[in-house]
Amino acid sequence: MVSSRTRHSLFEAGFRAAAATGANRWLAPLARGRGVILTFHHVVPEPPAAFAPNRLLAITPDFLDATLRELAAAGFDLVGLDAVPQRLAEPGPPFAVLTFDDGYRDNLVHAAPVLRRHGAPWTLFVTGDFADQRGRLWWVELERAVARLDRVPLRPGLPDLPARSPAEKTRAFETVYRTLRAGPEARLLDAVAELCGRAGFAPGGVAAELCLTWAELRDLGRDPAVTFGAHTRSHPMLAKHGRDTAAREVAEGRDRLAAELARPVRHLSYPVGDPGSAGAREFALAREMGFATGVTTRPGHLFAGHADHLHALPRVSVNGCHQNRAALRGLLSGVPFLAWNRGRRLHVA
Ligand SMILES: [Zn+2]
C-alpha cells in the first residue's frame, strides 16, 4: 500500500495548473526522466462505494488498458525491473516498468489479461504472510470497521468520532488513519484489531479473501512476463522497527518467495514505502542483502543519477482517484513531481 493519501489535492492542483498554463509543454524537457516505475495495487471493474477511503489503491481494467495505450503513444518502452540498471546507464527512448504491490488476486483475474494483451512485462511484489492467507491488511480492516460503526473511538478521554454518513465515515477514517500511522506499528495493529472487534468481525481474515495463494502465484509464474519481487514477510513499516527485525522481515520475505517459486528474488518493494517507512538504513540493508533494486513510494521519475541509488528508486502511483487521461499525462510528464520534490531529481537520503 502507499502513503500518498495527502497527495491527491496537491497532484490535482498540479494537473489543473499544468493544463491551464500549458506548463507540461515547457517543463517537460526538465521534468521527464529516463524512465518511470509505475505502482499499482488493485485492478477491479466495480465502481467504488460511497465510503471507500482506499479507493486510491484501485483502478479498473479499462484504465489499466488506457494507461498502457498512453505509454505506447508517448513512446515508452515497457521493460522489466531487471533492465532498469542498464537503461539508467545509457540514454535511449523513455522506459516504463509496471509494478503491482501486495499480491492481490484481482491482479491475476483483472490485470493479467490486459497486460498479456499488450505483451507487457510486469512485477508482482509479494508479502509472505498474505500469500499464507494471514497477516494484517490493516488499512482494509480499518475501512471495513469504520463502514460498520456509527461512532469511532479515537483515544480514551476524547469524544468518539461520528461515522453515520459516508462523509462522516471518510473523516473518521482519515483521522484515525493519520493518528495511528504516526505512532508505533504495534499500537496501530492493536487499535485496528480493537475496532474490528467493536464492528463484530475478527482481524486477520482479509488476506484469504483478497490475496493470491502460493499455488496461484506458482501458476502465474509460468508466464515469462511476470517477475516476482519481495515485499517482506508481514508488511511492516520497516523504519519503525529495530534493525534486526527489519533485516529479518526482508530476508524471510525474500527467502520464502524464492523457495516457493523456485527462482531467485532480486527486487524489493519497501512496505508503505514513504520516508517514514524506508530510509537510508533500509536502502543500505537492501544493498547489503544483494537486491538489484529497491523501490519506494517516494514519487518521481528515474534519472541517470538513480543508477547510483538503485535501492532508493522512486515510483509513480497510478491513483484510483484520478483515472483520467489528463492525470496520466501529468504523471508521465514528470511535472507534478518537480514541485513535490522541490526541483530535486534525486530524493534518496
Ligand atoms: Zn504493500
Tab-separated table of C-alpha atoms and ligand atoms in Angstrom:
chain	number	residue	atom	x	y	z
A	1	MET	CA	0.000	0.000	0.000
A	2	VAL	CA	1.069	3.595	-0.427
A	3	SER	CA	1.235	6.650	1.733
A	4	SER	CA	0.056	9.130	-0.819
A	5	ARG	CA	-3.294	9.865	0.806
A	6	THR	CA	-2.432	13.510	1.367
A	7	ARG	CA	-1.044	13.983	-2.093
A	8	HIS	CA	-4.278	13.902	-4.072
A	9	SER	CA	-5.071	17.530	-3.700
A	10	LEU	CA	-1.509	18.534	-4.450
A	11	PHE	CA	-1.422	16.450	-7.618
A	12	GLU	CA	-4.872	17.560	-8.639
A	13	ALA	CA	-3.867	21.199	-8.226
A	14	GLY	CA	-0.673	20.455	-10.137
A	15	PHE	CA	-2.541	18.856	-13.021
A	16	ARG	CA	-5.009	21.732	-13.225
A	17	ALA	CA	-2.253	24.330	-13.143
A	18	ALA	CA	-0.268	22.436	-15.753
A	19	ALA	CA	-3.290	22.109	-18.032
A	20	ALA	CA	-4.256	25.763	-17.605
A	21	THR	CA	-0.843	27.178	-18.356
A	22	GLY	CA	0.473	24.622	-20.804
A	23	ALA	CA	3.264	24.096	-18.267
A	24	ASN	CA	3.574	20.452	-19.275
A	25	ARG	CA	4.985	21.547	-22.601
A	26	TRP	CA	7.708	23.855	-21.362
A	27	LEU	CA	8.591	21.939	-18.201
A	28	ALA	CA	8.615	18.532	-19.862
A	29	PRO	CA	12.247	18.518	-21.013
A	30	LEU	CA	13.265	19.283	-17.420
A	31	ALA	CA	10.756	17.059	-15.678
A	32	ARG	CA	10.657	13.859	-17.676
A	33	GLY	CA	13.238	11.338	-16.601
A	34	ARG	CA	14.897	8.500	-18.432
A	35	GLY	CA	12.135	6.233	-17.223
A	36	VAL	CA	9.374	5.685	-14.738
A	37	ILE	CA	8.293	2.850	-12.461
A	38	LEU	CA	4.515	2.778	-12.095
A	39	THR	CA	2.842	1.410	-8.955
A	40	PHE	CA	-0.481	-0.395	-8.968
A	41	HIS	CA	-2.401	-2.229	-6.269
A	42	HIS	CA	-5.925	-3.465	-7.041
A	43	VAL	CA	-7.414	-3.780	-10.515
A	44	VAL	CA	-11.191	-4.235	-10.262
A	45	PRO	CA	-14.069	-3.431	-12.620
A	46	GLU	CA	-16.570	-2.396	-9.914
A	47	PRO	CA	-17.003	1.310	-9.132
A	48	PRO	CA	-16.100	2.248	-5.527
A	49	ALA	CA	-18.781	2.560	-2.829
A	50	ALA	CA	-19.685	5.994	-1.425
A	51	PHE	CA	-17.363	5.273	1.502
A	52	ALA	CA	-14.175	3.850	0.006
A	53	PRO	CA	-11.172	5.593	1.579
A	54	ASN	CA	-8.763	3.096	-0.006
A	55	ARG	CA	-10.106	3.798	-3.482
A	56	LEU	CA	-6.811	5.424	-4.447
A	57	LEU	CA	-5.414	1.870	-4.481
A	58	ALA	CA	-7.831	0.538	-7.117
A	59	ILE	CA	-8.146	1.180	-10.841
A	60	THR	CA	-10.373	-0.503	-13.405
A	61	PRO	CA	-9.099	-2.910	-16.078
A	62	ASP	CA	-10.192	-0.318	-18.649
A	63	PHE	CA	-7.985	2.305	-17.046
A	64	LEU	CA	-5.061	-0.119	-16.955
A	65	ASP	CA	-5.649	-0.613	-20.674
A	66	ALA	CA	-5.783	3.173	-21.194
A	67	THR	CA	-2.530	3.535	-19.248
A	68	LEU	CA	-0.791	1.008	-21.480
A	69	ARG	CA	-2.098	2.740	-24.618
A	70	GLU	CA	-0.949	6.126	-23.317
A	71	LEU	CA	2.531	4.736	-22.554
A	72	ALA	CA	2.789	3.366	-26.089
A	73	ALA	CA	1.547	6.624	-27.621
A	74	ALA	CA	4.099	8.593	-25.598
A	75	GLY	CA	6.915	6.359	-26.855
A	76	PHE	CA	7.718	4.478	-23.642
A	77	ASP	CA	9.365	1.048	-23.923
A	78	LEU	CA	7.894	-1.400	-21.430
A	79	VAL	CA	10.703	-3.212	-19.640
A	80	GLY	CA	11.096	-5.449	-16.603
A	81	LEU	CA	12.787	-4.335	-13.388
A	82	ASP	CA	15.861	-6.389	-14.281
A	83	ALA	CA	16.545	-3.998	-17.149
A	84	VAL	CA	16.472	-0.820	-15.046
A	85	PRO	CA	20.183	-0.546	-14.082
A	86	GLN	CA	21.214	-0.865	-17.733
A	87	ARG	CA	18.508	1.501	-19.009
A	88	LEU	CA	19.514	4.140	-16.456
A	89	ALA	CA	23.133	3.928	-17.520
A	90	GLU	CA	22.602	4.709	-21.177
A	91	PRO	CA	20.460	7.273	-22.992
A	92	GLY	CA	17.645	5.924	-25.143
A	93	PRO	CA	13.900	6.074	-25.530
A	94	PRO	CA	11.989	6.508	-22.252
A	95	PHE	CA	11.079	3.295	-20.446
A	96	ALA	CA	8.318	2.279	-18.070
A	97	VAL	CA	8.202	-0.539	-15.523
A	98	LEU	CA	4.871	-1.851	-14.224
A	99	THR	CA	4.824	-2.951	-10.576
A	100	PHE	CA	1.973	-4.350	-8.505
A	101	ASP	CA	2.280	-4.451	-4.698
A	102	ASP	CA	0.938	-6.893	-2.073
A	103	GLY	CA	-0.105	-9.827	-4.305
A	104	TYR	CA	-3.839	-9.303	-4.826
A	105	ARG	CA	-5.923	-11.974	-6.539
A	106	ASP	CA	-7.599	-9.314	-8.681
A	107	ASN	CA	-4.214	-8.816	-10.371
A	108	LEU	CA	-4.482	-12.358	-11.724
A	109	VAL	CA	-8.163	-12.055	-12.625
A	110	HIS	CA	-8.391	-8.499	-13.991
A	111	ALA	CA	-4.868	-7.150	-14.637
A	112	ALA	CA	-3.062	-10.146	-16.145
A	113	PRO	CA	-5.382	-10.451	-19.207
A	114	VAL	CA	-4.911	-6.754	-20.050
A	115	LEU	CA	-1.138	-6.946	-19.544
A	116	ARG	CA	-0.944	-10.089	-21.679
A	117	ARG	CA	-2.881	-8.401	-24.486
A	118	HIS	CA	-0.282	-5.626	-24.542
A	119	GLY	CA	2.655	-8.023	-24.207
A	120	ALA	CA	3.706	-6.065	-21.121
A	121	PRO	CA	6.250	-7.369	-18.635
A	122	TRP	CA	5.276	-6.738	-15.018
A	123	THR	CA	6.455	-7.295	-11.463
A	124	LEU	CA	4.404	-8.548	-8.554
A	125	PHE	CA	5.706	-7.759	-5.066
A	126	VAL	CA	4.572	-10.487	-2.691
A	127	THR	CA	4.191	-10.333	1.100
A	128	GLY	CA	4.787	-13.811	2.541
A	129	ASP	CA	2.115	-13.724	5.233
A	130	PHE	CA	-0.506	-12.556	2.717
A	131	ALA	CA	0.281	-15.498	0.429
A	132	ASP	CA	-0.018	-17.679	3.546
A	133	GLN	CA	-3.552	-16.216	3.743
A	134	ARG	CA	-2.865	-14.497	7.040
A	135	GLY	CA	-1.223	-11.279	8.187
A	136	ARG	CA	-2.861	-7.934	8.603
A	137	LEU	CA	-4.030	-5.734	5.745
A	138	TRP	CA	-4.828	-3.224	8.441
A	139	TRP	CA	-5.861	-0.409	6.075
A	140	VAL	CA	-8.605	-2.669	4.672
A	141	GLU	CA	-9.613	-3.787	8.167
A	142	LEU	CA	-9.864	-0.154	9.254
A	143	GLU	CA	-12.061	0.676	6.254
A	144	ARG	CA	-14.371	-2.259	6.972
A	145	ALA	CA	-14.613	-1.443	10.685
A	146	VAL	CA	-15.471	2.207	10.044
A	147	ALA	CA	-18.009	1.120	7.397
A	148	ARG	CA	-19.879	-0.854	10.073
A	149	LEU	CA	-19.552	1.516	13.024
A	150	ASP	CA	-21.677	4.599	13.710
A	151	ARG	CA	-19.106	6.049	16.091
A	152	VAL	CA	-15.356	5.525	16.083
A	153	PRO	CA	-13.343	5.931	19.296
A	154	LEU	CA	-10.031	7.694	18.726
A	155	ARG	CA	-8.417	7.583	22.153
A	156	PRO	CA	-9.564	7.438	25.781
A	157	GLY	CA	-10.769	10.780	27.100
A	158	LEU	CA	-11.702	12.124	23.669
A	159	PRO	CA	-15.244	12.034	22.295
A	160	ASP	CA	-15.920	9.365	19.657
A	161	LEU	CA	-15.802	10.453	16.023
A	162	PRO	CA	-19.226	10.383	14.354
A	163	ALA	CA	-19.412	7.898	11.464
A	164	ARG	CA	-23.006	7.716	10.241
A	165	SER	CA	-22.852	9.136	6.711
A	166	PRO	CA	-20.211	8.357	4.062
A	167	ALA	CA	-18.774	11.849	4.610
A	168	GLU	CA	-18.525	11.323	8.378
A	169	LYS	CA	-17.018	7.894	7.856
A	170	THR	CA	-14.420	9.308	5.489
A	171	ARG	CA	-13.459	11.991	8.017
A	172	ALA	CA	-13.300	9.435	10.832
A	173	PHE	CA	-11.186	7.066	8.750
A	174	GLU	CA	-8.745	9.816	7.772
A	175	THR	CA	-8.378	10.979	11.387
A	176	VAL	CA	-7.798	7.509	12.794
A	177	TYR	CA	-5.508	6.577	9.901
A	178	ARG	CA	-3.385	9.706	10.304
A	179	THR	CA	-3.147	9.339	14.081
A	180	LEU	CA	-2.228	5.651	14.026
A	181	ARG	CA	0.206	5.931	11.123
A	182	ALA	CA	2.206	8.481	13.104
A	183	GLY	CA	2.722	6.107	16.044
A	184	PRO	CA	4.323	2.707	16.648
A	185	GLU	CA	3.184	-0.154	14.426
A	186	ALA	CA	2.166	-2.399	17.357
A	187	ARG	CA	-0.209	0.281	18.641
A	188	LEU	CA	-1.685	0.701	15.143
A	189	LEU	CA	-2.306	-3.035	14.790
A	190	ASP	CA	-3.821	-3.299	18.290
A	191	ALA	CA	-6.065	-0.276	17.737
A	192	VAL	CA	-7.338	-1.569	14.382
A	193	ALA	CA	-7.936	-5.033	15.901
A	194	GLU	CA	-9.945	-3.381	18.683
A	195	LEU	CA	-12.075	-1.511	16.115
A	196	CYS	CA	-12.640	-4.761	14.191
A	197	GLY	CA	-13.876	-6.344	17.426
A	198	ARG	CA	-16.285	-3.479	18.065
A	199	ALA	CA	-17.525	-3.798	14.484
A	200	GLY	CA	-18.174	-7.503	15.011
A	201	PHE	CA	-15.506	-9.230	12.963
A	202	ALA	CA	-12.103	-10.767	13.656
A	203	PRO	CA	-8.991	-9.065	12.279
A	204	GLY	CA	-6.722	-11.084	10.012
A	205	GLY	CA	-9.257	-12.574	7.617
A	206	VAL	CA	-8.734	-10.174	4.741
A	207	ALA	CA	-5.661	-11.834	3.220
A	208	ALA	CA	-7.503	-15.091	2.477
A	209	GLU	CA	-10.196	-13.131	0.690
A	210	LEU	CA	-8.008	-10.725	-1.305
A	211	CYS	CA	-4.539	-12.207	-1.748
A	212	LEU	CA	-3.093	-14.847	-4.055
A	213	THR	CA	-2.051	-18.185	-2.532
A	214	TRP	CA	1.365	-19.718	-3.189
A	215	ALA	CA	-0.259	-22.179	-5.604
A	216	GLU	CA	-1.843	-19.321	-7.562
A	217	LEU	CA	1.487	-17.475	-7.553
A	218	ARG	CA	3.249	-20.554	-8.928
A	219	ASP	CA	0.644	-20.723	-11.724
A	220	LEU	CA	1.209	-17.072	-12.503
A	221	GLY	CA	4.944	-17.730	-12.509
A	222	ARG	CA	4.613	-19.820	-15.664
A	223	ASP	CA	4.065	-16.564	-17.535
A	224	PRO	CA	7.539	-15.340	-18.561
A	225	ALA	CA	6.261	-11.741	-18.480
A	226	VAL	CA	5.958	-11.896	-14.676
A	227	THR	CA	8.826	-11.066	-12.311
A	228	PHE	CA	8.352	-11.631	-8.589
A	229	GLY	CA	9.743	-9.259	-6.008
A	230	ALA	CA	9.897	-9.353	-2.219
A	231	HIS	CA	7.576	-7.256	-0.072
A	232	THR	CA	8.711	-8.603	3.353
A	233	ARG	CA	7.173	-11.307	5.491
A	234	SER	CA	4.421	-9.340	7.265
A	235	HIS	CA	4.343	-5.886	5.569
A	236	PRO	CA	5.754	-3.726	8.416
A	237	MET	CA	6.825	-0.106	8.104
A	238	LEU	CA	10.458	-1.193	8.366
A	239	ALA	CA	11.937	2.078	9.613
A	240	LYS	CA	9.691	1.946	12.691
A	241	HIS	CA	11.378	-1.263	13.862
A	242	GLY	CA	14.835	-2.199	15.122
A	243	ARG	CA	17.463	-3.136	12.596
A	244	ASP	CA	17.340	-6.864	13.400
A	245	THR	CA	13.581	-7.024	12.983
A	246	ALA	CA	13.756	-5.089	9.713
A	247	ALA	CA	16.518	-7.330	8.354
A	248	ARG	CA	14.644	-10.481	9.387
A	249	GLU	CA	11.404	-9.265	7.764
A	250	VAL	CA	13.156	-8.573	4.458
A	251	ALA	CA	15.198	-11.798	4.483
A	252	GLU	CA	12.282	-14.051	5.448
A	253	GLY	CA	10.044	-12.462	2.830
A	254	ARG	CA	12.645	-12.984	0.130
A	255	ASP	CA	13.715	-16.500	1.129
A	256	ARG	CA	10.173	-17.812	1.379
A	257	LEU	CA	9.277	-16.378	-2.011
A	258	ALA	CA	12.429	-17.798	-3.596
A	259	ALA	CA	11.715	-21.236	-2.097
A	260	GLU	CA	8.013	-21.308	-3.037
A	261	LEU	CA	8.627	-20.175	-6.615
A	262	ALA	CA	11.996	-21.865	-7.094
A	263	ARG	CA	13.673	-18.802	-8.537
A	264	PRO	CA	15.964	-16.026	-7.342
A	265	VAL	CA	14.302	-12.880	-5.993
A	266	ARG	CA	16.248	-9.796	-6.991
A	267	HIS	CA	13.936	-6.882	-6.222
A	268	LEU	CA	12.445	-5.416	-3.053
A	269	SER	CA	9.484	-3.101	-2.512
A	270	TYR	CA	9.522	-1.432	0.920
A	271	PRO	CA	6.052	-1.745	2.516
A	272	VAL	CA	4.236	1.615	2.640
A	273	GLY	CA	7.481	2.954	1.191
A	274	ASP	CA	7.380	6.594	2.299
A	275	PRO	CA	10.333	8.230	4.112
A	276	GLY	CA	8.819	7.223	7.483
A	277	SER	CA	8.839	3.558	6.428
A	278	ALA	CA	12.007	3.255	4.370
A	279	GLY	CA	15.111	5.411	4.659
A	280	ALA	CA	18.893	5.236	4.477
A	281	ARG	CA	19.094	2.225	6.820
A	282	GLU	CA	16.649	0.191	4.722
A	283	PHE	CA	18.346	1.185	1.449
A	284	ALA	CA	21.712	0.018	2.844
A	285	LEU	CA	20.102	-3.195	4.094
A	286	ALA	CA	18.672	-3.986	0.657
A	287	ARG	CA	22.034	-3.315	-0.975
A	288	GLU	CA	23.910	-5.473	1.551
A	289	MET	CA	21.416	-8.292	1.094
A	290	GLY	CA	22.172	-8.340	-2.620
A	291	PHE	CA	18.949	-6.989	-4.092
A	292	ALA	CA	19.410	-5.487	-7.557
A	293	THR	CA	16.825	-2.761	-6.854
A	294	GLY	CA	14.681	-1.440	-4.011
A	295	VAL	CA	11.573	0.585	-4.828
A	296	THR	CA	9.881	3.150	-2.583
A	297	THR	CA	6.633	5.075	-2.876
A	298	ARG	CA	8.506	8.386	-2.985
A	299	PRO	CA	7.019	9.977	-6.092
A	300	GLY	CA	9.184	10.755	-9.083
A	301	HIS	CA	10.693	9.735	-12.393
A	302	LEU	CA	14.011	7.918	-12.783
A	303	PHE	CA	17.014	9.984	-13.807
A	304	ALA	CA	20.545	8.953	-14.760
A	305	GLY	CA	21.687	9.748	-11.204
A	306	HIS	CA	19.472	6.990	-9.847
A	307	ALA	CA	21.999	4.494	-11.271
A	308	ASP	CA	23.981	5.214	-8.080
A	309	HIS	CA	20.883	4.788	-5.879
A	310	LEU	CA	19.279	1.595	-7.146
A	311	HIS	CA	17.900	0.760	-3.687
A	312	ALA	CA	16.061	4.060	-3.279
A	313	LEU	CA	14.120	4.226	-6.517
A	314	PRO	CA	11.047	6.461	-6.686
A	315	ARG	CA	7.807	5.286	-8.250
A	316	VAL	CA	4.708	6.886	-9.680
A	317	SER	CA	1.423	5.625	-8.252
A	318	VAL	CA	-1.397	5.279	-10.760
A	319	ASN	CA	-4.057	6.632	-8.441
A	320	GLY	CA	-7.610	5.305	-8.461
A	321	CYS	CA	-8.931	8.771	-7.600
A	322	HIS	CA	-7.578	10.173	-10.868
A	323	GLN	CA	-8.487	7.718	-13.589
A	324	ASN	CA	-8.376	10.117	-16.496
A	325	ARG	CA	-6.105	10.957	-19.371
A	326	ALA	CA	-5.020	14.362	-18.050
A	327	ALA	CA	-3.804	12.772	-14.819
A	328	LEU	CA	-1.920	10.073	-16.744
A	329	ARG	CA	-0.276	12.612	-18.971
A	330	GLY	CA	0.698	14.613	-15.920
A	331	LEU	CA	2.293	11.569	-14.293
A	332	LEU	CA	4.190	10.639	-17.446
A	333	SER	CA	5.347	14.227	-17.971
A	334	GLY	CA	7.006	14.271	-14.548
A	335	VAL	CA	5.833	17.851	-13.996
A	336	PRO	CA	3.862	17.244	-10.752
A	337	PHE	CA	6.953	15.686	-9.148
A	338	LEU	CA	9.165	18.702	-9.766
A	339	ALA	CA	7.045	20.606	-7.260
A	340	TRP	CA	6.690	17.660	-4.887
A	341	ASN	CA	10.463	17.096	-4.831
A	342	ARG	CA	11.141	20.852	-4.786
A	343	GLY	CA	13.021	20.699	-8.055
A	344	ARG	CA	15.331	17.870	-6.933
A	345	ARG	CA	15.654	14.975	-9.308
A	346	LEU	CA	17.076	12.681	-6.644
A	347	HIS	CA	15.396	12.240	-3.262
A	348	VAL	CA	17.353	9.305	-1.947
A	349	ALA	CA	18.594	10.114	1.591
B	1	ZN	ZN	2.296	-3.029	0.222
